Amino acid sequence: MVVTLRRPAARNAINSRMIAELHRVCEELERAPKLLLLTGDDGVFAGGADIGELRRRGRDEALEGINSRLFERVRRLPLPTVAAVPGWALGGGAELAYACDLRIAGTDAVFGNPEPGLGILAAAGACWRLRELVGESVAKQVLLAGRTLDARAALACGLVMDVVPTDRLAAEAHALLDRMARSSALALRLTKLVTDAPGAHPVADDLAQAVLFESPDKEERMTRFLEKHGGRA
């Protein structure tokens, strides 16, 4: 599934309508799992959350976790998700990209979390998810010192897996998804579950592998491999 953030008058800022639409996307992907490509329109991923809406929110809205609940739902989708990031990915836009499994950036991509300058914090996952992605030092540079990560810096710290010319971003993202789509969907799903599980545990590996070892897909794929290579492993 390809989902494009599109609010051209607001640099694709994430507002309540977009949140509702993304919840519907998640509902569909939970019911019928597919790979997800998430990108932004007109050379921008998302320039943040909608500041006008944020200004009106109070304590009760903060406790509802309006953005954070959605981004966590994206994070927990059954099959891998890819954010193809052109241009700005700031604030809530950056946090949405962080929630995806993989990120690929255009050469003009810029990630940042300027929330403290607005009197708030990056409360939709960046304060803990970014640390997991790039380490404590870089996370604090972004979250506390207001550092932005351009495409080259994002690649150097492992936030993105590749940087490509922006006019090739969509094609390269589709090539990545096509490569994953050639793998077993069940194997991808269980690998993601085990990888995302809190705390490593060999029993989780064993249980997931037990399911896969009994799948017809595994038998067919290994048979094709052995036939192609003359019976040699």
CSV table of N, CA, C and O in Angstrom, one decimal, residues 109-176:
chain,number,residue,atom,x,y,z
A,109,ALA,N,16.6,15.5,2.2
A,109,ALA,CA,15.9,15.2,3.4
A,109,ALA,C,16.5,15.9,4.7
A,109,ALA,O,17.7,16.0,4.7
A,110,VAL,N,15.7,16.3,5.6
A,110,VAL,CA,16.1,16.9,6.9
A,110,VAL,C,15.2,16.5,8.0
A,110,VAL,O,14.0,16.6,7.9
A,111,PHE,N,15.8,15.8,9.0
A,111,PHE,CA,15.0,15.4,10.2
A,111,PHE,C,15.3,16.3,11.3
A,111,PHE,O,16.4,16.7,11.6
A,112,GLY,N,14.3,16.6,12.1
A,112,GLY,CA,14.5,17.4,13.3
A,112,GLY,C,13.3,17.4,14.2
A,112,GLY,O,12.2,17.1,13.8
A,113,ASN,N,13.5,17.7,15.5
A,113,ASN,CA,12.5,17.8,16.5
A,113,ASN,C,12.6,19.1,17.3
A,113,ASN,O,13.2,19.2,18.3
A,114,PRO,N,12.0,20.2,16.7
A,114,PRO,CA,12.1,21.5,17.4
A,114,PRO,C,11.1,21.8,18.4
A,114,PRO,O,10.9,23.0,18.8
A,115,GLU,N,10.4,20.8,19.0
A,115,GLU,CA,9.3,21.0,19.9
A,115,GLU,C,9.6,21.9,21.1
A,115,GLU,O,8.8,22.7,21.5
A,116,PRO,N,10.8,21.7,21.8
A,116,PRO,CA,11.1,22.6,22.9
A,116,PRO,C,11.0,24.1,22.6
A,116,PRO,O,10.7,24.9,23.5
A,117,GLY,N,11.3,24.5,21.4
A,117,GLY,CA,11.2,25.9,21.0
A,117,GLY,C,9.8,26.4,21.0
A,117,GLY,O,9.5,27.6,21.0
A,118,LEU,N,8.8,25.4,21.0
A,118,LEU,CA,7.4,25.8,21.0
A,118,LEU,C,6.8,25.5,22.4
A,118,LEU,O,5.6,25.6,22.6
A,119,GLY,N,7.7,25.2,23.4
A,119,GLY,CA,7.2,25.0,24.7
A,119,GLY,C,6.7,23.7,25.0
A,119,GLY,O,6.0,23.5,26.1
A,120,ILE,N,6.9,22.7,24.2
A,120,ILE,CA,6.5,21.3,24.4
A,120,ILE,C,7.6,20.4,24.2
A,120,ILE,O,8.7,20.8,23.9
A,121,LEU,N,7.4,19.1,24.3
A,121,LEU,CA,8.4,18.1,24.0
A,121,LEU,C,7.9,17.2,22.9
A,121,LEU,O,6.7,17.2,22.5
A,122,ALA,N,8.8,16.5,22.3
A,122,ALA,CA,8.5,15.5,21.2
A,122,ALA,C,7.9,14.3,21.9
A,122,ALA,O,8.5,13.3,22.2
A,123,ALA,N,6.5,14.3,22.1
A,123,ALA,CA,5.9,13.4,22.9
A,123,ALA,C,5.2,12.2,22.1
A,123,ALA,O,4.4,11.5,22.7
A,124,ALA,N,5.5,12.1,20.8
A,124,ALA,CA,4.9,11.0,20.0
A,124,ALA,C,5.9,10.0,19.7
A,124,ALA,O,5.8,9.4,18.6
A,125,GLY,N,6.8,9.8,20.6
A,125,GLY,CA,7.8,8.7,20.4
A,125,GLY,C,9.2,9.1,20.3
A,125,GLY,O,10.1,8.3,20.5
A,126,ALA,N,9.5,10.3,19.9
A,126,ALA,CA,10.9,10.7,19.6
A,126,ALA,C,11.8,10.6,20.8
A,126,ALA,O,13.0,10.2,20.7
A,127,CYS,N,11.3,10.9,22.0
A,127,CYS,CA,12.1,11.0,23.2
A,127,CYS,C,12.7,9.6,23.6
A,127,CYS,O,13.7,9.5,24.3
A,128,TRP,N,12.0,8.5,23.1
A,128,TRP,CA,12.6,7.2,23.4
A,128,TRP,C,12.9,6.4,22.1
A,128,TRP,O,13.9,5.7,22.0
A,129,ARG,N,12.1,6.6,21.1
A,129,ARG,CA,12.4,5.9,19.8
A,129,ARG,C,13.6,6.4,19.1
A,129,ARG,O,14.4,5.5,18.6
A,130,LEU,N,13.9,7.7,19.1
A,130,LEU,CA,15.1,8.2,18.4
A,130,LEU,C,16.3,7.7,19.1
A,130,LEU,O,17.3,7.3,18.5
A,131,ARG,N,16.3,7.6,20.4
A,131,ARG,CA,17.4,7.0,21.2
A,131,ARG,C,17.7,5.6,20.8
A,131,ARG,O,18.9,5.2,20.6
A,132,GLU,N,16.7,4.8,20.6
A,132,GLU,CA,16.8,3.4,20.1
A,132,GLU,C,17.4,3.4,18.7
A,132,GLU,O,18.2,2.5,18.4
A,133,LEU,N,17.1,4.3,17.9
A,133,LEU,CA,17.5,4.3,16.5
A,133,LEU,C,18.9,4.8,16.3
A,133,LEU,O,19.7,4.2,15.5
A,134,VAL,N,19.3,5.9,17.0
A,134,VAL,CA,20.6,6.5,16.7
A,134,VAL,C,21.5,6.6,17.9
A,134,VAL,O,22.7,7.1,17.8
A,135,GLY,N,21.1,6.2,19.1
A,135,GLY,CA,21.9,6.3,20.3
A,135,GLY,C,21.6,7.6,21.1
A,135,GLY,O,21.1,8.5,20.6
A,136,GLU,N,22.0,7.5,22.3
A,136,GLU,CA,21.7,8.6,23.3
A,136,GLU,C,22.3,10.0,22.8
A,136,GLU,O,21.7,11.0,22.9
A,137,SER,N,23.6,9.9,22.4
A,137,SER,CA,24.3,11.2,22.1
A,137,SER,C,23.6,12.0,21.0
A,137,SER,O,23.3,13.1,21.1
A,138,VAL,N,23.4,11.3,19.8
A,138,VAL,CA,22.7,11.9,18.7
A,138,VAL,C,21.3,12.3,19.0
A,138,VAL,O,20.8,13.4,18.7
A,139,ALA,N,20.6,11.5,19.7
A,139,ALA,CA,19.2,11.8,20.1
A,139,ALA,C,19.1,13.1,20.9
A,139,ALA,O,18.3,13.9,20.7
A,140,LYS,N,20.1,13.2,21.9
A,140,LYS,CA,20.0,14.4,22.7
A,140,LYS,C,20.5,15.6,21.9
A,140,LYS,O,20.0,16.8,22.2
A,141,GLN,N,21.3,15.5,20.9
A,141,GLN,CA,21.7,16.6,20.1
A,141,GLN,C,20.4,17.1,19.3
A,141,GLN,O,20.2,18.3,19.2
A,142,VAL,N,19.6,16.2,18.9
A,142,VAL,CA,18.4,16.6,18.1
A,142,VAL,C,17.3,17.1,19.1
A,142,VAL,O,16.7,18.2,18.8
A,143,LEU,N,17.1,16.4,20.2
A,143,LEU,CA,16.0,16.7,21.0
A,143,LEU,C,16.3,17.9,22.0
A,143,LEU,O,15.3,18.7,22.3
A,144,LEU,N,17.5,18.1,22.4
A,144,LEU,CA,17.8,19.1,23.4
A,144,LEU,C,18.5,20.3,22.7
A,144,LEU,O,18.2,21.5,23.1
A,145,ALA,N,19.4,20.0,21.8
A,145,ALA,CA,20.2,21.1,21.2
A,145,ALA,C,19.6,21.6,19.9
A,145,ALA,O,20.1,22.6,19.3
A,146,GLY,N,18.5,21.0,19.4
A,146,GLY,CA,17.9,21.5,18.2
A,146,GLY,C,18.6,21.2,17.0
A,146,GLY,O,18.4,21.8,15.9
A,147,ARG,N,19.5,20.2,17.0
A,147,ARG,CA,20.2,19.8,15.8
A,147,ARG,C,19.3,19.2,14.8
A,147,ARG,O,18.4,18.4,15.1
A,148,THR,N,19.4,19.5,13.5
A,148,THR,CA,18.7,18.8,12.5
A,148,THR,C,19.7,17.9,11.8
A,148,THR,O,20.9,18.2,11.7
A,149,LEU,N,19.2,16.8,11.3
A,149,LEU,CA,20.0,15.8,10.6
A,149,LEU,C,19.7,15.8,9.1
A,149,LEU,O,18.6,15.5,8.7
A,150,ASP,N,20.7,16.3,8.3
A,150,ASP,CA,20.5,16.2,6.9
A,150,ASP,C,20.6,14.8,6.4
A,150,ASP,O,20.9,13.9,7.2
A,151,ALA,N,20.4,14.6,5.1
A,151,ALA,CA,20.4,13.2,4.6
A,151,ALA,C,21.8,12.5,4.9
A,151,ALA,O,21.8,11.3,5.4
A,152,ARG,N,22.9,13.2,4.7
A,152,ARG,CA,24.2,12.5,5.0
A,152,ARG,C,24.4,12.2,6.4
A,152,ARG,O,24.9,11.1,6.8
A,153,ALA,N,24.0,13.1,7.3
A,153,ALA,CA,24.1,12.8,8.8
A,153,ALA,C,23.2,11.7,9.2
A,153,ALA,O,23.5,10.8,10.0
A,154,ALA,N,22.0,11.7,8.6
A,154,ALA,CA,21.0,10.6,8.9
A,154,ALA,C,21.5,9.2,8.5
A,154,ALA,O,21.3,8.2,9.2
A,155,LEU,N,22.2,9.2,7.4
A,155,LEU,CA,22.8,7.9,6.9
A,155,LEU,C,24.0,7.5,7.8
A,155,LEU,O,24.1,6.4,8.2
A,156,ALA,N,24.8,8.5,8.2
A,156,ALA,CA,26.0,8.2,9.0
A,156,ALA,C,25.6,7.6,10.4
A,156,ALA,O,26.3,6.8,10.9
A,157,CYS,N,24.5,8.1,10.9
A,157,CYS,CA,24.1,7.6,12.3
A,157,CYS,C,23.1,6.4,12.2
A,157,CYS,O,22.6,5.9,13.2
A,158,GLY,N,22.8,6.0,11.0
A,158,GLY,CA,22.0,4.8,10.8
A,158,GLY,C,20.5,5.0,10.9
A,158,GLY,O,19.7,4.1,10.9
A,159,LEU,N,20.1,6.3,10.9
A,159,LEU,CA,18.6,6.6,10.9
A,159,LEU,C,18.0,6.2,9.6
A,159,LEU,O,16.8,5.7,9.6
A,160,VAL,N,18.7,6.3,8.5
A,160,VAL,CA,18.2,5.9,7.2
A,160,VAL,C,19.1,4.8,6.6
A,160,VAL,O,20.3,4.8,6.9
A,161,MET,N,18.5,4.0,5.8
A,161,MET,CA,19.3,2.9,5.2
A,161,MET,C,20.0,3.3,3.9
A,161,MET,O,21.0,2.7,3.5
A,162,ASP,N,19.5,4.4,3.3
A,162,ASP,CA,20.1,4.8,2.0
A,162,ASP,C,19.7,6.3,1.7
A,162,ASP,O,18.7,6.7,2.2
A,163,VAL,N,20.5,7.0,1.0
A,163,VAL,CA,20.2,8.3,0.5
A,163,VAL,C,20.3,8.2,-1.1
A,163,VAL,O,21.3,7.7,-1.6
A,164,VAL,N,19.3,8.7,-1.7
A,164,VAL,CA,19.2,8.6,-3.2
A,164,VAL,C,18.8,9.9,-3.7
A,164,VAL,O,18.2,10.8,-3.0
A,165,PRO,N,19.0,10.2,-5.0
A,165,PRO,CA,18.5,11.5,-5.6
A,165,PRO,C,17.0,11.6,-5.4
A,165,PRO,O,16.3,10.6,-5.6
A,166,THR,N,16.6,12.8,-5.0
A,166,THR,CA,15.2,12.9,-4.7
A,166,THR,C,14.3,12.5,-5.8
A,166,THR,O,13.2,12.0,-5.6
A,167,ASP,N,14.7,12.8,-7.1
A,167,ASP,CA,13.8,12.4,-8.2
A,167,ASP,C,13.8,10.9,-8.4
A,167,ASP,O,13.0,10.4,-9.2
A,168,ARG,N,14.6,10.1,-7.7
A,168,ARG,CA,14.6,8.7,-7.8
A,168,ARG,C,14.1,8.0,-6.5
A,168,ARG,O,14.1,6.8,-6.4
A,169,LEU,N,13.6,8.9,-5.6
A,169,LEU,CA,13.2,8.4,-4.3
A,169,LEU,C,12.1,7.3,-4.3
A,169,LEU,O,12.2,6.3,-3.8
A,170,ALA,N,11.1,7.7,-5.1
A,170,ALA,CA,9.9,6.8,-5.2
A,170,ALA,C,10.3,5.4,-5.8
A,170,ALA,O,10.0,4.4,-5.3
A,171,ALA,N,11.1,5.5,-6.9
A,171,ALA,CA,11.5,4.3,-7.6
A,171,ALA,C,12.4,3.4,-6.7
A,171,ALA,O,12.2,2.2,-6.7
A,172,GLU,N,13.3,4.0,-6.0
A,172,GLU,CA,14.2,3.3,-5.1
A,172,GLU,C,13.4,2.7,-3.9
A,172,GLU,O,13.7,1.5,-3.5
A,173,ALA,N,12.4,3.4,-3.4
A,173,ALA,CA,11.6,2.9,-2.3
A,173,ALA,C,10.8,1.7,-2.8
A,173,ALA,O,10.7,0.6,-2.1
A,174,HIS,N,10.2,1.8,-4.0
A,174,HIS,CA,9.5,0.6,-4.6
A,174,HIS,C,10.4,-0.5,-4.8
A,174,HIS,O,10.0,-1.7,-4.6
A,175,ALA,N,11.6,-0.3,-5.3
A,175,ALA,CA,12.6,-1.4,-5.5
A,175,ALA,C,12.9,-2.1,-4.1
A,175,ALA,O,13.0,-3.4,-4.1
A,176,LEU,N,13.0,-1.4,-3.1
A,176,LEU,CA,13.2,-1.9,-1.7
A,176,LEU,C,12.0,-2.8,-1.3
A,176,LEU,O,12.2,-3.9,-0.9
